[in-house]
Amino acid sequence: MRLPRLPLQYLAAFRAAALHQNLRAASEELNLTHSAVSQQIRALELQLGFPVFDRQGRRVVLNAAGGALLRGVERAYQELDQGLRAATAAHGVEQRSLRVTVLPSFAQRWLLPRLGRWHAQHPEVTLEIEATPRLVDLEREGFDIAMRQGLGPWPGVESEPLFDLSMLPVASPALAHQLIGQPLEALAQAPLLGDASQWEAWFEQAGLRRQVVPVAIFNDFGILLQAAEQGIGVGLTRELLAADALLDGRLVRVAPRQAMLKEPQRYHIVYRPGTRDAPAVSAFIDWLHKETAQSREALDGSTTCLATGKVSAARGDALMPTGTVPADR
């Protein structure tokens, strides 16, 4: 049996519809009308001689034949992308831009303050950054690198851990001063910012069972840290996201670093298979590892002045009720 020759636009329409399971979303991605995408898929099915979708209202769901076709089309797209990159490299033209997707809190609190150093080292590479909480399909949406939070691994991509997710309480210097010398219960009665279950896990780890009713809960750690800086309450947050504020005195720890709540998840750098050695991709990933290592080193070097009850905000020092937890030296 001779297989039919399929126009590439049919396969592009099929792929977009299969991934979105919605013709309207596929048409928006391809910058075509809904009718044009529908006609191309009908033409594809007519040429194949069998349907590749089951219609369920406004949704189009792959049937067994469609699923088999999609797997082949995805492999072809990946090989085509690798071929284009190889051709570009063989021509002596390096990748000049990187499309990166990150969580908004990571972009705001950690990445943006360091982009000047990246640009100084790699002025030839333009970063296209999309800050979004949604899970992005790197291959389909054309991203080179993503930051993902979780356990990993993820299908269809390669990944490497960047840093662990450690939670600790932080507050503005004024609010932290009020907690010096107070028992642990005083912190539990202070205005708290963040997820109640995470706070309760942190207090239990510190030896206190307490039901927590936060002042406010946020879906983004960047906003939570802004609220903490404004003195609205004590925030339970990722240490690395608070690093700059801790080191320049906008926030201080209200617990020694031993009391951090360790989560089983991590931040991972994620990229498409076979792209790790591309010069721009490799340079950016190596730069991320170097910068996070420097942040951790700076945080590790900050001290705790529990015995004196002083706040050395410029060093990011911690506060905790004297005598409840050993000082972090």
mmCIF file of C-alpha atoms in Angstrom:
data_model
loop_
_atom_site.group_PDB
_atom_site.id
_atom_site.type_symbol
_atom_site.label_atom_id
_atom_site.label_comp_id
_atom_site.label_asym_id
_atom_site.label_seq_id
_atom_site.Cartn_x
_atom_site.Cartn_y
_atom_site.Cartn_z
ATOM 1 C CA MET A 1 0.000 0.000 0.000
ATOM 2 C CA ARG A 2 1.395 3.355 -1.019
ATOM 3 C CA LEU A 3 1.069 5.951 1.704
ATOM 4 C CA PRO A 4 -0.482 9.291 0.725
ATOM 5 C CA ARG A 5 1.623 12.424 0.465
ATOM 6 C CA LEU A 6 0.292 14.780 3.116
ATOM 7 C CA PRO A 7 0.667 18.555 2.810
ATOM 8 C CA LEU A 8 2.617 19.936 5.766
ATOM 9 C CA GLN A 9 -0.121 22.435 6.603
ATOM 10 C CA TYR A 10 -2.487 19.514 7.197
ATOM 11 C CA LEU A 11 -0.062 18.042 9.705
ATOM 12 C CA ALA A 12 0.433 21.416 11.420
ATOM 13 C CA ALA A 13 -3.333 21.825 11.806
ATOM 14 C CA PHE A 14 -3.659 18.236 13.042
ATOM 15 C CA ARG A 15 -0.858 18.668 15.587
ATOM 16 C CA ALA A 16 -2.226 21.923 17.010
ATOM 17 C CA ALA A 17 -5.747 20.508 17.273
ATOM 18 C CA ALA A 18 -4.468 17.304 18.888
ATOM 19 C CA LEU A 19 -2.467 19.166 21.522
ATOM 20 C CA HIS A 20 -5.210 21.700 22.335
ATOM 21 C CA GLN A 21 -8.166 19.334 21.833
ATOM 22 C CA ASN A 22 -9.963 22.403 20.573
ATOM 23 C CA LEU A 23 -10.153 23.750 17.023
ATOM 24 C CA ARG A 24 -10.548 27.370 18.062
ATOM 25 C CA ALA A 25 -7.416 27.254 20.232
ATOM 26 C CA ALA A 26 -5.562 25.560 17.378
ATOM 27 C CA SER A 27 -6.652 28.268 14.946
ATOM 28 C CA GLU A 28 -5.399 30.983 17.300
ATOM 29 C CA GLU A 29 -2.000 29.290 17.591
ATOM 30 C CA LEU A 30 -1.675 28.944 13.809
ATOM 31 C CA ASN A 31 -3.107 32.398 13.106
ATOM 32 C CA LEU A 32 -5.789 30.839 10.892
ATOM 33 C CA THR A 33 -9.550 30.937 10.958
ATOM 34 C CA HIS A 34 -11.500 28.247 12.743
ATOM 35 C CA SER A 35 -12.951 27.215 9.400
ATOM 36 C CA ALA A 36 -9.541 26.873 7.757
ATOM 37 C CA VAL A 37 -8.247 24.543 10.490
ATOM 38 C CA SER A 38 -11.438 22.475 10.347
ATOM 39 C CA GLN A 39 -11.166 22.165 6.553
ATOM 40 C CA GLN A 40 -7.517 21.104 6.708
ATOM 41 C CA ILE A 41 -8.290 18.388 9.237
ATOM 42 C CA ARG A 42 -11.218 17.139 7.134
ATOM 43 C CA ALA A 43 -8.941 17.091 4.082
ATOM 44 C CA LEU A 44 -6.336 15.146 6.058
ATOM 45 C CA GLU A 45 -8.887 12.540 7.122
ATOM 46 C CA LEU A 46 -10.247 12.307 3.591
ATOM 47 C CA GLN A 47 -6.780 11.713 2.175
ATOM 48 C CA LEU A 48 -5.962 9.151 4.864
ATOM 49 C CA GLY A 49 -9.280 7.400 4.406
ATOM 50 C CA PHE A 50 -10.109 7.271 8.130
ATOM 51 C CA PRO A 51 -10.834 9.713 10.985
ATOM 52 C CA VAL A 52 -8.131 10.742 13.451
ATOM 53 C CA PHE A 53 -10.423 12.536 15.911
ATOM 54 C CA ASP A 54 -13.603 11.772 17.792
ATOM 55 C CA ARG A 55 -15.799 14.875 18.063
ATOM 56 C CA GLN A 56 -17.161 15.518 21.569
ATOM 57 C CA GLY A 57 -19.047 18.796 21.457
ATOM 58 C CA ARG A 58 -16.481 21.539 20.980
ATOM 59 C CA ARG A 59 -13.636 19.195 21.799
ATOM 60 C CA VAL A 60 -11.742 17.025 19.348
ATOM 61 C CA VAL A 61 -10.250 13.942 20.983
ATOM 62 C CA LEU A 62 -7.654 11.740 19.336
ATOM 63 C CA ASN A 63 -8.728 8.209 18.540
ATOM 64 C CA ALA A 64 -6.253 5.328 18.334
ATOM 65 C CA ALA A 65 -5.236 6.161 14.760
ATOM 66 C CA GLY A 66 -4.823 9.834 15.620
ATOM 67 C CA GLY A 67 -2.674 9.008 18.628
ATOM 68 C CA ALA A 68 -0.352 6.912 16.490
ATOM 69 C CA LEU A 69 -0.106 9.691 13.914
ATOM 70 C CA LEU A 70 0.625 12.325 16.567
ATOM 71 C CA ARG A 71 3.541 10.326 17.959
ATOM 72 C CA GLY A 72 5.100 10.194 14.517
ATOM 73 C CA VAL A 73 4.438 13.865 13.832
ATOM 74 C CA GLU A 74 6.013 14.890 17.157
ATOM 75 C CA ARG A 75 9.143 12.877 16.370
ATOM 76 C CA ALA A 76 9.313 14.510 12.948
ATOM 77 C CA TYR A 77 8.980 17.998 14.447
ATOM 78 C CA GLN A 78 11.739 17.263 16.948
ATOM 79 C CA GLU A 79 14.072 15.972 14.254
ATOM 80 C CA LEU A 80 13.274 18.988 12.070
ATOM 81 C CA ASP A 81 14.092 21.340 14.937
ATOM 82 C CA GLN A 82 17.380 19.560 15.587
ATOM 83 C CA GLY A 83 18.194 19.688 11.885
ATOM 84 C CA LEU A 84 17.562 23.426 11.737
ATOM 85 C CA ARG A 85 19.797 23.981 14.762
ATOM 86 C CA ALA A 86 22.534 21.811 13.235
ATOM 87 C CA ALA A 87 22.293 23.660 9.931
ATOM 88 C CA THR A 88 22.552 27.001 11.706
ATOM 89 C CA ALA A 89 25.591 25.842 13.652
ATOM 90 C CA ALA A 90 27.218 24.414 10.513
ATOM 91 C CA HIS A 91 26.751 27.778 8.830
ATOM 92 C CA GLY A 92 28.640 29.369 11.703
ATOM 93 C CA VAL A 93 25.708 31.296 13.150
ATOM 94 C CA GLU A 94 25.230 30.918 16.906
ATOM 95 C CA GLN A 95 21.857 31.172 18.581
ATOM 96 C CA ARG A 96 21.266 34.839 19.350
ATOM 97 C CA SER A 97 18.187 34.582 21.529
ATOM 98 C CA LEU A 98 16.806 32.357 24.269
ATOM 99 C CA ARG A 99 13.150 31.917 25.084
ATOM 100 C CA VAL A 100 12.832 31.257 28.810
ATOM 101 C CA THR A 101 9.708 30.640 30.883
ATOM 102 C CA VAL A 102 9.847 31.046 34.668
ATOM 103 C CA LEU A 103 7.513 31.440 37.605
ATOM 104 C CA PRO A 104 6.594 35.097 38.268
ATOM 105 C CA SER A 105 7.993 35.011 41.812
ATOM 106 C CA PHE A 106 11.334 33.644 40.608
ATOM 107 C CA ALA A 107 11.510 36.256 37.842
ATOM 108 C CA GLN A 108 10.657 39.166 40.147
ATOM 109 C CA ARG A 109 12.590 38.279 43.281
ATOM 110 C CA TRP A 110 15.700 36.536 41.965
ATOM 111 C CA LEU A 111 16.234 36.546 38.205
ATOM 112 C CA LEU A 112 15.585 40.175 37.260
ATOM 113 C CA PRO A 113 18.048 41.695 39.760
ATOM 114 C CA ARG A 114 20.797 39.544 38.190
ATOM 115 C CA LEU A 115 20.080 40.041 34.495
ATOM 116 C CA GLY A 116 22.561 42.904 34.319
ATOM 117 C CA ARG A 117 25.359 40.477 35.163
ATOM 118 C CA TRP A 118 24.115 38.029 32.534
ATOM 119 C CA HIS A 119 24.024 40.731 29.872
ATOM 120 C CA ALA A 120 27.511 41.949 30.782
ATOM 121 C CA GLN A 121 28.853 38.423 30.238
ATOM 122 C CA HIS A 122 26.739 37.556 27.187
ATOM 123 C CA PRO A 123 25.757 40.768 25.383
ATOM 124 C CA GLU A 124 25.230 38.837 22.139
ATOM 125 C CA VAL A 125 22.277 36.797 23.517
ATOM 126 C CA THR A 126 18.810 38.299 23.850
ATOM 127 C CA LEU A 127 16.601 36.769 26.534
ATOM 128 C CA GLU A 128 12.884 36.488 25.859
ATOM 129 C CA ILE A 129 11.342 35.888 29.282
ATOM 130 C CA GLU A 130 7.766 34.803 29.903
ATOM 131 C CA ALA A 131 6.762 34.876 33.558
ATOM 132 C CA THR A 132 3.802 32.561 34.011
ATOM 133 C CA PRO A 133 2.578 29.968 36.536
ATOM 134 C CA ARG A 134 1.220 27.684 33.810
ATOM 135 C CA LEU A 135 3.014 24.539 32.669
ATOM 136 C CA VAL A 136 4.453 25.412 29.265
ATOM 137 C CA ASP A 137 4.996 22.907 26.454
ATOM 138 C CA LEU A 138 8.558 23.815 25.453
ATOM 139 C CA GLU A 139 8.501 22.018 22.125
ATOM 140 C CA ARG A 140 5.124 23.204 20.917
ATOM 141 C CA GLU A 141 5.490 26.792 22.141
ATOM 142 C CA GLY A 142 9.110 27.226 21.111
ATOM 143 C CA PHE A 143 10.778 27.758 24.497
ATOM 144 C CA ASP A 144 14.387 26.797 25.091
ATOM 145 C CA ILE A 145 14.464 26.698 28.904
ATOM 146 C CA ALA A 146 11.908 26.561 31.698
ATOM 147 C CA MET A 147 11.991 26.683 35.463
ATOM 148 C CA ARG A 148 9.704 24.090 37.018
ATOM 149 C CA GLN A 149 8.858 23.376 40.623
ATOM 150 C CA GLY A 150 8.263 19.764 41.599
ATOM 151 C CA LEU A 151 9.774 16.331 41.905
ATOM 152 C CA GLY A 152 10.417 15.608 38.224
ATOM 153 C CA PRO A 153 11.248 14.107 35.844
ATOM 154 C CA TRP A 154 8.793 15.335 33.226
ATOM 155 C CA PRO A 155 8.006 13.461 30.004
ATOM 156 C CA GLY A 156 9.453 14.818 26.795
ATOM 157 C CA VAL A 157 12.055 17.086 28.407
ATOM 158 C CA GLU A 158 15.377 16.857 30.207
ATOM 159 C CA SER A 159 15.949 18.522 33.567
ATOM 160 C CA GLU A 160 18.497 19.170 36.288
ATOM 161 C CA PRO A 161 17.932 20.439 39.841
ATOM 162 C CA LEU A 162 18.787 24.061 40.587
ATOM 163 C CA PHE A 163 17.975 24.432 44.297
ATOM 164 C CA ASP A 164 15.942 22.831 47.075
ATOM 165 C CA LEU A 165 12.770 24.435 48.348
ATOM 166 C CA SER A 166 13.444 25.512 51.924
ATOM 167 C CA MET A 167 10.855 27.586 53.789
ATOM 168 C CA LEU A 168 11.594 29.998 56.620
ATOM 169 C CA PRO A 169 9.786 32.877 58.377
ATOM 170 C CA VAL A 170 10.845 36.418 57.504
ATOM 171 C CA ALA A 171 9.594 39.832 58.593
ATOM 172 C CA SER A 172 10.335 43.512 58.286
ATOM 173 C CA PRO A 173 12.947 44.764 60.795
ATOM 174 C CA ALA A 174 10.292 46.693 62.743
ATOM 175 C CA LEU A 175 8.043 43.658 63.168
ATOM 176 C CA ALA A 176 10.996 41.370 63.894
ATOM 177 C CA HIS A 177 12.121 43.681 66.734
ATOM 178 C CA GLN A 178 8.783 43.058 68.464
ATOM 179 C CA LEU A 179 9.484 39.306 68.566
ATOM 180 C CA ILE A 180 12.920 39.497 70.217
ATOM 181 C CA GLY A 181 12.973 37.667 73.542
ATOM 182 C CA GLN A 182 9.383 36.460 73.193
ATOM 183 C CA PRO A 183 8.387 32.785 73.517
ATOM 184 C CA LEU A 184 7.610 30.796 70.403
ATOM 185 C CA GLU A 185 3.882 31.295 71.015
ATOM 186 C CA ALA A 186 4.381 34.989 70.304
ATOM 187 C CA LEU A 187 5.303 34.198 66.739
ATOM 188 C CA ALA A 188 2.227 31.981 66.437
ATOM 189 C CA GLN A 189 0.087 34.918 67.582
ATOM 190 C CA ALA A 190 1.755 37.416 65.258
ATOM 191 C CA PRO A 191 0.081 38.285 61.932
ATOM 192 C CA LEU A 192 1.147 35.499 59.600
ATOM 193 C CA LEU A 193 1.307 35.498 55.810
ATOM 194 C CA GLY A 194 1.168 32.371 53.687
ATOM 195 C CA ASP A 195 -0.331 28.915 53.497
ATOM 196 C CA ALA A 196 -1.832 27.692 56.806
ATOM 197 C CA SER A 197 -0.756 24.065 56.334
ATOM 198 C CA GLN A 198 2.845 25.079 55.674
ATOM 199 C CA TRP A 199 2.860 27.291 58.766
ATOM 200 C CA GLU A 200 1.437 24.470 60.877
ATOM 201 C CA ALA A 201 4.118 22.093 59.560
ATOM 202 C CA TRP A 202 6.802 24.652 60.397
ATOM 203 C CA PHE A 203 5.500 25.187 63.965
ATOM 204 C CA GLU A 204 5.237 21.427 64.507
ATOM 205 C CA GLN A 205 8.844 21.036 63.366
ATOM 206 C CA ALA A 206 9.789 23.759 65.892
ATOM 207 C CA GLY A 207 7.969 21.842 68.652
ATOM 208 C CA LEU A 208 4.647 23.688 68.793
ATOM 209 C CA ARG A 209 1.314 22.326 67.597
ATOM 210 C CA ARG A 210 -0.805 25.271 66.590
ATOM 211 C CA GLN A 211 -3.741 25.849 64.263
ATOM 212 C CA VAL A 212 -2.911 28.821 62.069
ATOM 213 C CA VAL A 213 -5.285 31.388 60.596
ATOM 214 C CA PRO A 214 -3.171 33.580 58.298
ATOM 215 C CA VAL A 215 -3.834 37.252 57.731
ATOM 216 C CA ALA A 216 -3.514 36.661 53.985
ATOM 217 C CA ILE A 217 -2.692 33.848 51.574
ATOM 218 C CA PHE A 218 -1.085 34.580 48.219
ATOM 219 C CA ASN A 219 -0.732 32.537 45.055
ATOM 220 C CA ASP A 220 2.652 34.121 44.387
ATOM 221 C CA PHE A 221 5.673 34.371 46.706
ATOM 222 C CA GLY A 222 6.715 37.662 45.156
ATOM 223 C CA ILE A 223 3.529 39.319 46.413
ATOM 224 C CA LEU A 224 3.898 37.618 49.810
ATOM 225 C CA LEU A 225 7.411 39.016 50.190
ATOM 226 C CA GLN A 226 6.234 42.510 49.283
ATOM 227 C CA ALA A 227 3.577 42.255 51.990
ATOM 228 C CA ALA A 228 6.191 41.113 54.511
ATOM 229 C CA GLU A 229 8.500 43.990 53.565
ATOM 230 C CA GLN A 230 5.642 46.430 54.211
ATOM 231 C CA GLY A 231 5.229 45.047 57.739
ATOM 232 C CA ILE A 232 1.822 43.460 57.147
ATOM 233 C CA GLY A 233 2.935 40.206 58.740
ATOM 234 C CA VAL A 234 5.522 37.451 59.028
ATOM 235 C CA GLY A 235 5.877 35.572 55.759
ATOM 236 C CA LEU A 236 6.761 31.907 55.356
ATOM 237 C CA THR A 237 8.663 31.840 52.101
ATOM 238 C CA ARG A 238 11.354 30.235 49.979
ATOM 239 C CA GLU A 239 14.708 31.343 51.328
ATOM 240 C CA LEU A 240 16.344 31.903 47.944
ATOM 241 C CA LEU A 241 13.499 34.137 46.768
ATOM 242 C CA ALA A 242 14.037 36.303 49.862
ATOM 243 C CA ALA A 243 17.837 36.313 49.511
ATOM 244 C CA ASP A 244 18.308 39.880 48.274
ATOM 245 C CA ALA A 245 15.857 41.331 50.782
ATOM 246 C CA LEU A 246 17.563 39.425 53.613
ATOM 247 C CA LEU A 247 21.016 40.563 52.593
ATOM 248 C CA ASP A 248 20.162 44.233 52.109
ATOM 249 C CA GLY A 249 18.029 44.521 55.261
ATOM 250 C CA ARG A 250 14.496 44.844 53.886
ATOM 251 C CA LEU A 251 13.688 41.554 55.611
ATOM 252 C CA VAL A 252 15.207 39.597 58.489
ATOM 253 C CA ARG A 253 14.849 35.992 59.559
ATOM 254 C CA VAL A 254 12.694 35.329 62.584
ATOM 255 C CA ALA A 255 14.156 31.834 63.006
ATOM 256 C CA PRO A 256 17.639 30.347 62.707
ATOM 257 C CA ARG A 257 18.412 28.514 59.497
ATOM 258 C CA GLN A 258 18.252 25.118 61.209
ATOM 259 C CA ALA A 259 14.533 25.714 61.651
ATOM 260 C CA MET A 260 13.839 25.909 57.924
ATOM 261 C CA LEU A 261 11.050 23.683 56.650
ATOM 262 C CA LYS A 262 12.412 21.415 53.950
ATOM 263 C CA GLU A 263 10.008 20.478 51.187
ATOM 264 C CA PRO A 264 10.481 17.343 49.067
ATOM 265 C CA GLN A 265 10.288 19.401 45.878
ATOM 266 C CA ARG A 266 12.960 21.371 44.025
ATOM 267 C CA TYR A 267 13.328 24.035 41.416
ATOM 268 C CA HIS A 268 14.518 22.410 38.206
ATOM 269 C CA ILE A 269 15.973 23.763 34.984
ATOM 270 C CA VAL A 270 14.101 22.112 32.128
ATOM 271 C CA TYR A 271 15.082 22.053 28.457
ATOM 272 C CA ARG A 272 14.291 20.190 25.278
ATOM 273 C CA PRO A 273 16.138 16.906 24.631
ATOM 274 C CA GLY A 274 19.441 17.268 22.830
ATOM 275 C CA THR A 275 19.787 21.026 23.418
ATOM 276 C CA ARG A 276 21.929 21.142 26.580
ATOM 277 C CA ASP A 277 25.162 21.605 24.612
ATOM 278 C CA ALA A 278 23.873 24.447 22.440
ATOM 279 C CA PRO A 279 26.164 27.402 23.299
ATOM 280 C CA ALA A 280 23.464 29.852 24.429
ATOM 281 C CA VAL A 281 21.498 27.209 26.348
ATOM 282 C CA SER A 282 24.623 25.869 28.032
ATOM 283 C CA ALA A 283 25.831 29.359 28.947
ATOM 284 C CA PHE A 284 22.523 30.346 30.538
ATOM 285 C CA ILE A 285 22.151 27.120 32.523
ATOM 286 C CA ASP A 286 25.735 27.313 33.783
ATOM 287 C CA TRP A 287 25.143 30.956 34.728
ATOM 288 C CA LEU A 288 22.014 29.993 36.709
ATOM 289 C CA HIS A 289 23.982 27.381 38.665
ATOM 290 C CA LYS A 290 26.771 29.873 39.378
ATOM 291 C CA GLU A 291 24.404 32.620 40.530
ATOM 292 C CA THR A 292 22.350 30.354 42.799
ATOM 293 C CA ALA A 293 25.557 29.030 44.339
ATOM 294 C CA GLN A 294 26.633 32.599 45.090
ATOM 295 C CA SER A 295 23.237 33.351 46.652
ATOM 296 C CA ARG A 296 23.448 30.277 48.859
ATOM 297 C CA GLU A 297 26.997 31.157 49.882
ATOM 298 C CA ALA A 298 25.941 34.685 50.859
ATOM 299 C CA LEU A 299 23.005 33.353 52.868
ATOM 300 C CA ASP A 300 25.180 30.746 54.571
ATOM 301 C CA GLY A 301 27.608 33.482 55.575
ATOM 302 C CA SER A 302 24.974 35.543 57.353
ATOM 303 C CA THR A 303 24.938 35.115 61.140
ATOM 304 C CA THR A 304 22.372 35.050 63.923
ATOM 305 C CA CYS A 305 22.596 37.382 66.924
ATOM 306 C CA LEU A 306 20.181 35.626 69.250
ATOM 307 C CA ALA A 307 22.126 36.052 72.452
ATOM 308 C CA THR A 308 22.232 39.834 72.186
ATOM 309 C CA GLY A 309 18.785 40.239 70.684
ATOM 310 C CA LYS A 310 20.159 42.563 68.022
ATOM 311 C CA VAL A 311 19.052 42.924 64.438
ATOM 312 C CA SER A 312 21.908 43.277 61.993
ATOM 313 C CA ALA A 313 19.613 43.799 59.019
ATOM 314 C CA ALA A 314 22.413 44.466 56.561
ATOM 315 C CA ARG A 315 23.654 40.931 57.172
ATOM 316 C CA GLY A 316 20.199 39.337 57.013
ATOM 317 C CA ASP A 317 20.433 38.179 60.617
ATOM 318 C CA ALA A 318 17.704 36.081 62.194
ATOM 319 C CA LEU A 319 15.576 36.628 65.233
ATOM 320 C CA MET A 320 14.043 33.980 67.425
ATOM 321 C CA PRO A 321 12.913 33.855 71.019
ATOM 322 C CA THR A 322 16.012 33.540 73.172
ATOM 323 C CA GLY A 323 16.476 30.085 74.622
ATOM 324 C CA THR A 324 13.938 28.284 72.429
ATOM 325 C CA VAL A 325 16.263 27.263 69.566
ATOM 326 C CA PRO A 326 20.076 27.181 69.592
ATOM 327 C CA ALA A 327 21.778 30.080 67.878
ATOM 328 C CA ASP A 328 22.976 29.631 64.317
ATOM 329 C CA ARG A 329 26.698 30.346 64.340
#
